[in-house]
mmCIF file with all atom_site columns, C-alpha atoms in Angstrom:
data_model
loop_
_atom_site.group_PDB
_atom_site.id
_atom_site.type_symbol
_atom_site.label_atom_id
_atom_site.label_alt_id
_atom_site.label_comp_id
_atom_site.label_asym_id
_atom_site.label_entity_id
_atom_site.label_seq_id
_atom_site.pdbx_PDB_ins_code
_atom_site.Cartn_x
_atom_site.Cartn_y
_atom_site.Cartn_z
_atom_site.occupancy
_atom_site.B_iso_or_equiv
_atom_site.pdbx_formal_charge
_atom_site.auth_seq_id
_atom_site.auth_comp_id
_atom_site.auth_asym_id
_atom_site.auth_atom_id
_atom_site.pdbx_PDB_model_num
ATOM 1   C CA . UNK A 1 1   ? -0.005  0.011   -0.003 1.00 56.00 ? 1   UNK A CA 1
ATOM 2   C CA . UNK A 1 2   ? 1.639   3.252   -1.169 1.00 66.00 ? 2   UNK A CA 1
ATOM 3   C CA . UNK A 1 3   ? -0.174  5.381   1.435  1.00 74.00 ? 3   UNK A CA 1
ATOM 4   C CA . UNK A 1 4   ? 2.249   4.315   4.160  1.00 86.00 ? 4   UNK A CA 1
ATOM 5   C CA . UNK A 1 5   ? 6.091   4.445   4.257  1.00 94.00 ? 5   UNK A CA 1
ATOM 6   C CA . UNK A 1 6   ? 6.334   0.746   5.143  1.00 96.00 ? 6   UNK A CA 1
ATOM 7   C CA . UNK A 1 7   ? 5.707   -2.616  3.507  1.00 96.00 ? 7   UNK A CA 1
ATOM 8   C CA . UNK A 1 8   ? 3.389   -4.852  5.507  1.00 97.00 ? 8   UNK A CA 1
ATOM 9   C CA . UNK A 1 9   ? 3.012   -8.603  5.439  1.00 97.00 ? 9   UNK A CA 1
ATOM 10  C CA . UNK A 1 10  ? -0.281  -10.439 5.726  1.00 96.00 ? 10  UNK A CA 1
ATOM 11  C CA . UNK A 1 11  ? 1.248   -13.024 8.103  1.00 96.00 ? 11  UNK A CA 1
ATOM 12  C CA . UNK A 1 12  ? 4.338   -13.119 10.295 1.00 97.00 ? 12  UNK A CA 1
ATOM 13  C CA . UNK A 1 13  ? 6.112   -15.750 8.201  1.00 97.00 ? 13  UNK A CA 1
ATOM 14  C CA . UNK A 1 14  ? 5.670   -13.515 5.118  1.00 98.00 ? 14  UNK A CA 1
ATOM 15  C CA . UNK A 1 15  ? 7.589   -10.556 6.481  1.00 98.00 ? 15  UNK A CA 1
ATOM 16  C CA . UNK A 1 16  ? 10.117  -9.279  3.931  1.00 97.00 ? 16  UNK A CA 1
ATOM 17  C CA . UNK A 1 17  ? 10.910  -5.862  5.400  1.00 96.00 ? 17  UNK A CA 1
ATOM 18  C CA . UNK A 1 18  ? 12.125  -5.057  8.901  1.00 97.00 ? 18  UNK A CA 1
ATOM 19  C CA . UNK A 1 19  ? 12.439  -1.479  10.125 1.00 98.00 ? 19  UNK A CA 1
ATOM 20  C CA . UNK A 1 20  ? 13.978  0.589   12.884 1.00 97.00 ? 20  UNK A CA 1
ATOM 21  C CA . UNK A 1 21  ? 11.070  2.617   14.240 1.00 98.00 ? 21  UNK A CA 1
ATOM 22  C CA . UNK A 1 22  ? 11.692  6.080   15.659 1.00 97.00 ? 22  UNK A CA 1
ATOM 23  C CA . UNK A 1 23  ? 9.416   8.516   17.403 1.00 97.00 ? 23  UNK A CA 1
ATOM 24  C CA . UNK A 1 24  ? 9.464   12.268  18.042 1.00 94.00 ? 24  UNK A CA 1
ATOM 25  C CA . UNK A 1 25  ? 11.792  15.049  17.051 1.00 92.00 ? 25  UNK A CA 1
ATOM 26  C CA . UNK A 1 26  ? 14.687  13.431  18.929 1.00 93.00 ? 26  UNK A CA 1
ATOM 27  C CA . UNK A 1 27  ? 14.156  10.249  16.795 1.00 95.00 ? 27  UNK A CA 1
ATOM 28  C CA . UNK A 1 28  ? 14.266  7.856   19.751 1.00 97.00 ? 28  UNK A CA 1
ATOM 29  C CA . UNK A 1 29  ? 14.413  4.275   18.581 1.00 98.00 ? 29  UNK A CA 1
ATOM 30  C CA . UNK A 1 30  ? 11.954  1.699   19.869 1.00 98.00 ? 30  UNK A CA 1
ATOM 31  C CA . UNK A 1 31  ? 13.606  -1.432  21.207 1.00 98.00 ? 31  UNK A CA 1
ATOM 32  C CA . UNK A 1 32  ? 12.309  -4.450  23.130 1.00 98.00 ? 32  UNK A CA 1
ATOM 33  C CA . UNK A 1 33  ? 13.685  -5.550  26.482 1.00 97.00 ? 33  UNK A CA 1
ATOM 34  C CA . UNK A 1 34  ? 12.390  -8.849  27.895 1.00 96.00 ? 34  UNK A CA 1
ATOM 35  C CA . UNK A 1 35  ? 10.109  -8.502  30.921 1.00 95.00 ? 35  UNK A CA 1
ATOM 36  C CA . UNK A 1 36  ? 10.160  -4.686  30.865 1.00 96.00 ? 36  UNK A CA 1
ATOM 37  C CA . UNK A 1 37  ? 6.940   -2.901  31.832 1.00 95.00 ? 37  UNK A CA 1
ATOM 38  C CA . UNK A 1 38  ? 7.534   -0.225  29.174 1.00 96.00 ? 38  UNK A CA 1
ATOM 39  C CA . UNK A 1 39  ? 9.546   0.537   26.064 1.00 97.00 ? 39  UNK A CA 1
ATOM 40  C CA . UNK A 1 40  ? 12.216  3.085   26.995 1.00 96.00 ? 40  UNK A CA 1
ATOM 41  C CA . UNK A 1 41  ? 12.752  5.968   24.588 1.00 97.00 ? 41  UNK A CA 1
ATOM 42  C CA . UNK A 1 42  ? 16.362  6.805   25.400 1.00 97.00 ? 42  UNK A CA 1
ATOM 43  C CA . UNK A 1 43  ? 18.413  5.718   22.388 1.00 97.00 ? 43  UNK A CA 1
ATOM 44  C CA . UNK A 1 44  ? 19.030  7.225   18.998 1.00 96.00 ? 44  UNK A CA 1
ATOM 45  C CA . UNK A 1 45  ? 21.500  4.580   17.790 1.00 95.00 ? 45  UNK A CA 1
ATOM 46  C CA . UNK A 1 46  ? 21.100  0.851   17.326 1.00 96.00 ? 46  UNK A CA 1
ATOM 47  C CA . UNK A 1 47  ? 23.005  -1.521  19.609 1.00 96.00 ? 47  UNK A CA 1
ATOM 48  C CA . UNK A 1 48  ? 24.185  -3.962  16.937 1.00 94.00 ? 48  UNK A CA 1
ATOM 49  C CA . UNK A 1 49  ? 25.019  -6.555  19.616 1.00 96.00 ? 49  UNK A CA 1
ATOM 50  C CA . UNK A 1 50  ? 21.249  -6.745  20.231 1.00 97.00 ? 50  UNK A CA 1
ATOM 51  C CA . UNK A 1 51  ? 19.977  -5.604  16.829 1.00 97.00 ? 51  UNK A CA 1
ATOM 52  C CA . UNK A 1 52  ? 16.904  -7.872  16.642 1.00 98.00 ? 52  UNK A CA 1
ATOM 53  C CA . UNK A 1 53  ? 15.417  -5.964  19.619 1.00 98.00 ? 53  UNK A CA 1
ATOM 54  C CA . UNK A 1 54  ? 15.394  -2.783  17.411 1.00 98.00 ? 54  UNK A CA 1
ATOM 55  C CA . UNK A 1 55  ? 13.772  -4.447  14.397 1.00 98.00 ? 55  UNK A CA 1
ATOM 56  C CA . UNK A 1 56  ? 10.009  -4.000  13.821 1.00 98.00 ? 56  UNK A CA 1
ATOM 57  C CA . UNK A 1 57  ? 7.583   -5.099  11.134 1.00 98.00 ? 57  UNK A CA 1
ATOM 58  C CA . UNK A 1 58  ? 3.938   -4.517  10.283 1.00 98.00 ? 58  UNK A CA 1
ATOM 59  C CA . UNK A 1 59  ? 1.497   -7.377  9.784  1.00 98.00 ? 59  UNK A CA 1
ATOM 60  C CA . UNK A 1 60  ? -2.012  -6.710  8.502  1.00 97.00 ? 60  UNK A CA 1
ATOM 61  C CA . UNK A 1 61  ? -3.905  -4.591  6.033  1.00 94.00 ? 61  UNK A CA 1
ATOM 62  C CA . UNK A 1 62  ? -4.893  -0.917  5.742  1.00 89.00 ? 62  UNK A CA 1
ATOM 63  C CA . UNK A 1 63  ? -8.536  -2.052  6.190  1.00 89.00 ? 63  UNK A CA 1
ATOM 64  C CA . UNK A 1 64  ? -8.094  -4.077  9.377  1.00 93.00 ? 64  UNK A CA 1
ATOM 65  C CA . UNK A 1 65  ? -5.062  -2.262  10.830 1.00 96.00 ? 65  UNK A CA 1
ATOM 66  C CA . UNK A 1 66  ? -1.603  -3.504  11.559 1.00 98.00 ? 66  UNK A CA 1
ATOM 67  C CA . UNK A 1 67  ? -0.057  -5.666  14.272 1.00 98.00 ? 67  UNK A CA 1
ATOM 68  C CA . UNK A 1 68  ? 3.355   -4.390  15.145 1.00 98.00 ? 68  UNK A CA 1
ATOM 69  C CA . UNK A 1 69  ? 5.848   -7.183  15.727 1.00 98.00 ? 69  UNK A CA 1
ATOM 70  C CA . UNK A 1 70  ? 9.435   -7.304  16.974 1.00 98.00 ? 70  UNK A CA 1
ATOM 71  C CA . UNK A 1 71  ? 12.050  -9.614  15.565 1.00 98.00 ? 71  UNK A CA 1
ATOM 72  C CA . UNK A 1 72  ? 13.546  -10.456 18.974 1.00 98.00 ? 72  UNK A CA 1
ATOM 73  C CA . UNK A 1 73  ? 10.212  -11.669 20.395 1.00 98.00 ? 73  UNK A CA 1
ATOM 74  C CA . UNK A 1 74  ? 9.189   -13.628 17.297 1.00 97.00 ? 74  UNK A CA 1
ATOM 75  C CA . UNK A 1 75  ? 5.823   -14.839 16.101 1.00 97.00 ? 75  UNK A CA 1
ATOM 76  C CA . UNK A 1 76  ? 2.961   -14.798 18.588 1.00 98.00 ? 76  UNK A CA 1
ATOM 77  C CA . UNK A 1 77  ? 3.858   -11.483 20.240 1.00 98.00 ? 77  UNK A CA 1
ATOM 78  C CA . UNK A 1 78  ? 2.595   -8.048  19.281 1.00 98.00 ? 78  UNK A CA 1
ATOM 79  C CA . UNK A 1 79  ? 2.873   -4.483  20.587 1.00 98.00 ? 79  UNK A CA 1
ATOM 80  C CA . UNK A 1 80  ? -0.229  -3.894  22.689 1.00 97.00 ? 80  UNK A CA 1
ATOM 81  C CA . UNK A 1 81  ? -1.518  -1.812  25.584 1.00 93.00 ? 81  UNK A CA 1
ATOM 82  C CA . UNK A 1 82  ? -4.693  -1.184  27.526 1.00 90.00 ? 82  UNK A CA 1
ATOM 83  C CA . UNK A 1 83  ? -7.314  0.890   25.762 1.00 89.00 ? 83  UNK A CA 1
ATOM 84  C CA . UNK A 1 84  ? -8.838  2.099   29.041 1.00 83.00 ? 84  UNK A CA 1
ATOM 85  C CA . UNK A 1 85  ? -8.599  5.802   29.746 1.00 71.00 ? 85  UNK A CA 1
ATOM 86  C CA . UNK A 1 86  ? -9.998  5.428   33.286 1.00 66.00 ? 86  UNK A CA 1
ATOM 87  C CA . UNK A 1 87  ? -10.206 8.131   35.944 1.00 60.00 ? 87  UNK A CA 1
ATOM 88  C CA . UNK A 1 88  ? -8.774  10.850  33.685 1.00 63.00 ? 88  UNK A CA 1
ATOM 89  C CA . UNK A 1 89  ? -5.854  8.704   32.555 1.00 69.00 ? 89  UNK A CA 1
ATOM 90  C CA . UNK A 1 90  ? -4.531  10.361  29.429 1.00 72.00 ? 90  UNK A CA 1
ATOM 91  C CA . UNK A 1 91  ? -2.582  7.229   28.614 1.00 73.00 ? 91  UNK A CA 1
ATOM 92  C CA . UNK A 1 92  ? 0.633   8.683   29.895 1.00 77.00 ? 92  UNK A CA 1
ATOM 93  C CA . UNK A 1 93  ? 0.774   5.850   32.410 1.00 80.00 ? 93  UNK A CA 1
ATOM 94  C CA . UNK A 1 94  ? -0.298  3.189   29.936 1.00 87.00 ? 94  UNK A CA 1
ATOM 95  C CA . UNK A 1 95  ? 2.634   1.613   28.125 1.00 93.00 ? 95  UNK A CA 1
ATOM 96  C CA . UNK A 1 96  ? 2.531   -0.515  24.999 1.00 95.00 ? 96  UNK A CA 1
ATOM 97  C CA . UNK A 1 97  ? 4.765   -3.568  25.386 1.00 97.00 ? 97  UNK A CA 1
ATOM 98  C CA . UNK A 1 98  ? 5.277   -6.841  23.510 1.00 98.00 ? 98  UNK A CA 1
ATOM 99  C CA . UNK A 1 99  ? 2.359   -9.050  24.550 1.00 97.00 ? 99  UNK A CA 1
ATOM 100 C CA . UNK A 1 100 ? 1.548   -12.669 23.785 1.00 97.00 ? 100 UNK A CA 1
ATOM 101 C CA . UNK A 1 101 ? -1.485  -13.255 21.595 1.00 97.00 ? 101 UNK A CA 1
ATOM 102 C CA . UNK A 1 102 ? -4.313  -13.430 22.209 1.00 97.00 ? 102 UNK A CA 1
ATOM 103 C CA . UNK A 1 103 ? -4.105  -10.208 24.185 1.00 97.00 ? 103 UNK A CA 1
ATOM 104 C CA . UNK A 1 104 ? -6.103  -9.660  27.352 1.00 94.00 ? 104 UNK A CA 1
ATOM 105 C CA . UNK A 1 105 ? -9.603  -8.219  27.240 1.00 94.00 ? 105 UNK A CA 1
ATOM 106 C CA . UNK A 1 106 ? -9.330  -4.414  27.085 1.00 92.00 ? 106 UNK A CA 1
ATOM 107 C CA . UNK A 1 107 ? -6.000  -4.380  25.225 1.00 94.00 ? 107 UNK A CA 1
ATOM 108 C CA . UNK A 1 108 ? -5.573  -3.541  21.541 1.00 95.00 ? 108 UNK A CA 1
ATOM 109 C CA . UNK A 1 109 ? -4.399  -5.877  18.837 1.00 97.00 ? 109 UNK A CA 1
ATOM 110 C CA . UNK A 1 110 ? -4.214  -3.501  15.868 1.00 97.00 ? 110 UNK A CA 1
ATOM 111 C CA . UNK A 1 111 ? -2.796  -0.020  15.216 1.00 97.00 ? 111 UNK A CA 1
ATOM 112 C CA . UNK A 1 112 ? -4.115  2.377   12.608 1.00 96.00 ? 112 UNK A CA 1
ATOM 113 C CA . UNK A 1 113 ? -1.559  4.673   10.900 1.00 96.00 ? 113 UNK A CA 1
ATOM 114 C CA . UNK A 1 114 ? -2.537  8.193   9.810  1.00 94.00 ? 114 UNK A CA 1
ATOM 115 C CA . UNK A 1 115 ? -0.330  10.799  8.105  1.00 92.00 ? 115 UNK A CA 1
ATOM 116 C CA . UNK A 1 116 ? 1.586   13.284  10.236 1.00 93.00 ? 116 UNK A CA 1
ATOM 117 C CA . UNK A 1 117 ? 2.849   16.672  9.094  1.00 90.00 ? 117 UNK A CA 1
ATOM 118 C CA . UNK A 1 118 ? 5.513   16.738  11.806 1.00 89.00 ? 118 UNK A CA 1
ATOM 119 C CA . UNK A 1 119 ? 9.203   15.830  11.452 1.00 84.00 ? 119 UNK A CA 1
ATOM 120 C CA . UNK A 1 120 ? 9.167   17.145  7.901  1.00 81.00 ? 120 UNK A CA 1
ATOM 121 C CA . UNK A 1 121 ? 5.931   15.459  6.979  1.00 78.00 ? 121 UNK A CA 1
ATOM 122 C CA . UNK A 1 122 ? 7.423   13.081  4.404  1.00 84.00 ? 122 UNK A CA 1
ATOM 123 C CA . UNK A 1 123 ? 6.958   9.450   5.375  1.00 90.00 ? 123 UNK A CA 1
ATOM 124 C CA . UNK A 1 124 ? 5.844   10.334  8.910  1.00 94.00 ? 124 UNK A CA 1
ATOM 125 C CA . UNK A 1 125 ? 2.773   8.924   10.636 1.00 96.00 ? 125 UNK A CA 1
ATOM 126 C CA . UNK A 1 126 ? 0.851   8.498   13.861 1.00 96.00 ? 126 UNK A CA 1
ATOM 127 C CA . UNK A 1 127 ? -0.234  5.137   15.236 1.00 96.00 ? 127 UNK A CA 1
ATOM 128 C CA . UNK A 1 128 ? -3.573  4.937   17.037 1.00 95.00 ? 128 UNK A CA 1
ATOM 129 C CA . UNK A 1 129 ? -5.165  2.003   18.822 1.00 94.00 ? 129 UNK A CA 1
ATOM 130 C CA . UNK A 1 130 ? -7.902  0.493   16.599 1.00 95.00 ? 130 UNK A CA 1
ATOM 131 C CA . UNK A 1 131 ? -11.440 0.867   17.990 1.00 91.00 ? 131 UNK A CA 1
ATOM 132 C CA . UNK A 1 132 ? -10.319 2.809   21.066 1.00 89.00 ? 132 UNK A CA 1
ATOM 133 C CA . UNK A 1 133 ? -11.493 6.279   22.047 1.00 86.00 ? 133 UNK A CA 1
ATOM 134 C CA . UNK A 1 134 ? -12.564 7.139   18.485 1.00 87.00 ? 134 UNK A CA 1
ATOM 135 C CA . UNK A 1 135 ? -8.984  6.759   17.232 1.00 88.00 ? 135 UNK A CA 1
ATOM 136 C CA . UNK A 1 136 ? -7.621  9.370   19.683 1.00 88.00 ? 136 UNK A CA 1
ATOM 137 C CA . UNK A 1 137 ? -5.318  6.977   21.606 1.00 90.00 ? 137 UNK A CA 1
ATOM 138 C CA . UNK A 1 138 ? -2.127  7.638   19.662 1.00 93.00 ? 138 UNK A CA 1
ATOM 139 C CA . UNK A 1 139 ? 1.278   6.417   20.781 1.00 94.00 ? 139 UNK A CA 1
ATOM 140 C CA . UNK A 1 140 ? 3.490   9.133   22.181 1.00 93.00 ? 140 UNK A CA 1
ATOM 141 C CA . UNK A 1 141 ? 6.762   9.775   24.030 1.00 92.00 ? 141 UNK A CA 1
ATOM 142 C CA . UNK A 1 142 ? 5.688   10.406  27.593 1.00 90.00 ? 142 UNK A CA 1
ATOM 143 C CA . UNK A 1 143 ? 8.544   11.042  30.027 1.00 90.00 ? 143 UNK A CA 1
ATOM 144 C CA . UNK A 1 144 ? 10.988  8.831   28.115 1.00 94.00 ? 144 UNK A CA 1
ATOM 145 C CA . UNK A 1 145 ? 8.595   5.946   27.777 1.00 95.00 ? 145 UNK A CA 1
ATOM 146 C CA . UNK A 1 146 ? 6.391   4.778   24.895 1.00 96.00 ? 146 UNK A CA 1
ATOM 147 C CA . UNK A 1 147 ? 2.804   5.534   26.030 1.00 92.00 ? 147 UNK A CA 1
ATOM 148 C CA . UNK A 1 148 ? -0.261  6.965   24.358 1.00 86.00 ? 148 UNK A CA 1
ATOM 149 C CA . UNK A 1 149 ? -2.047  10.285  24.431 1.00 83.00 ? 149 UNK A CA 1
ATOM 150 C CA . UNK A 1 150 ? -5.798  10.472  24.112 1.00 84.00 ? 150 UNK A CA 1
ATOM 151 C CA . UNK A 1 151 ? -6.293  13.913  22.646 1.00 81.00 ? 151 UNK A CA 1
ATOM 152 C CA . UNK A 1 152 ? -4.438  15.373  19.675 1.00 81.00 ? 152 UNK A CA 1
ATOM 153 C CA . UNK A 1 153 ? -1.087  14.446  18.296 1.00 89.00 ? 153 UNK A CA 1
ATOM 154 C CA . UNK A 1 154 ? 2.115   16.349  17.477 1.00 92.00 ? 154 UNK A CA 1
ATOM 155 C CA . UNK A 1 155 ? 5.807   15.740  16.920 1.00 92.00 ? 155 UNK A CA 1
ATOM 156 C CA . UNK A 1 156 ? 5.972   13.607  20.110 1.00 92.00 ? 156 UNK A CA 1
ATOM 157 C CA . UNK A 1 157 ? 3.538   11.153  18.472 1.00 94.00 ? 157 UNK A CA 1
ATOM 158 C CA . UNK A 1 158 ? 5.152   11.139  15.056 1.00 96.00 ? 158 UNK A CA 1
ATOM 159 C CA . UNK A 1 159 ? 6.788   7.941   13.810 1.00 97.00 ? 159 UNK A CA 1
ATOM 160 C CA . UNK A 1 160 ? 9.271   7.361   11.071 1.00 96.00 ? 160 UNK A CA 1
ATOM 161 C CA . UNK A 1 161 ? 10.572  4.021   9.730  1.00 96.00 ? 161 UNK A CA 1
ATOM 162 C CA . UNK A 1 162 ? 14.141  3.344   8.658  1.00 94.00 ? 162 UNK A CA 1
ATOM 163 C CA . UNK A 1 163 ? 14.539  0.360   6.354  1.00 94.00 ? 163 UNK A CA 1
ATOM 164 C CA . UNK A 1 164 ? 17.062  -1.997  7.999  1.00 95.00 ? 164 UNK A CA 1
ATOM 165 C CA . UNK A 1 165 ? 18.569  -3.099  4.653  1.00 90.00 ? 165 UNK A CA 1
ATOM 166 C CA . UNK A 1 166 ? 19.073  0.516   3.505  1.00 88.00 ? 166 UNK A CA 1
ATOM 167 C CA . UNK A 1 167 ? 20.575  1.460   6.874  1.00 86.00 ? 167 UNK A CA 1
ATOM 168 C CA . UNK A 1 168 ? 23.055  -1.385  6.629  1.00 82.00 ? 168 UNK A CA 1
ATOM 169 C CA . UNK A 1 169 ? 24.023  -0.401  3.055  1.00 79.00 ? 169 UNK A CA 1
ATOM 170 C CA . UNK A 1 170 ? 24.549  3.216   4.089  1.00 74.00 ? 170 UNK A CA 1
ATOM 171 C CA . UNK A 1 171 ? 26.678  2.120   7.089  1.00 71.00 ? 171 UNK A CA 1
ATOM 172 C CA . UNK A 1 172 ? 28.813  -0.123  4.867  1.00 76.00 ? 172 UNK A CA 1
ATOM 173 C CA . UNK A 1 173 ? 29.284  2.657   2.279  1.00 71.00 ? 173 UNK A CA 1
ATOM 174 C CA . UNK A 1 174 ? 30.222  5.143   5.006  1.00 71.00 ? 174 UNK A CA 1
ATOM 175 C CA . UNK A 1 175 ? 32.758  2.672   6.395  1.00 69.00 ? 175 UNK A CA 1
ATOM 176 C CA . UNK A 1 176 ? 34.258  2.117   2.890  1.00 72.00 ? 176 UNK A CA 1
ATOM 177 C CA . UNK A 1 177 ? 34.522  5.890   2.362  1.00 80.00 ? 177 UNK A CA 1
ATOM 178 C CA . UNK A 1 178 ? 36.199  6.391   5.721  1.00 76.00 ? 178 UNK A CA 1
ATOM 179 C CA . UNK A 1 179 ? 38.617  3.475   5.088  1.00 69.00 ? 179 UNK A CA 1
#
């Protein structure tokens, strides 16, 4: 689908493109840590000793939404969080993490991308929980953690993908030039 800056697979075993996924003006990279209660947004460079934790893919369709998967966790795990905005919770305390499928009642399975005009507006997008709060629960950087915000979206909610293969090719070419 040409509307989005990523290639999605219909099933996990059909993934052909992995991405580094960054959020916000600081371009913090999402990475998975086993048993963590949140995804920390504190790195702008990949730790190549643990590269699979930084690699993300999209599984689904533009009609149903996309599951977001991580290469380190493998098939059967998706990025998910509670959809409940209880007692005035803006989502700042609700953190998407890699969760085994099927997810618990009240958690989301799919994310819906929409275009963002932030971070230059080319290839940038927001990710909202499908069927939650009329699409207002968009992922965001809240105090150095991946969370969601339930009203509006700005640069702090803006994602960009970096094709892993292209990033590797650039790194190799830069190394050759420096050598």
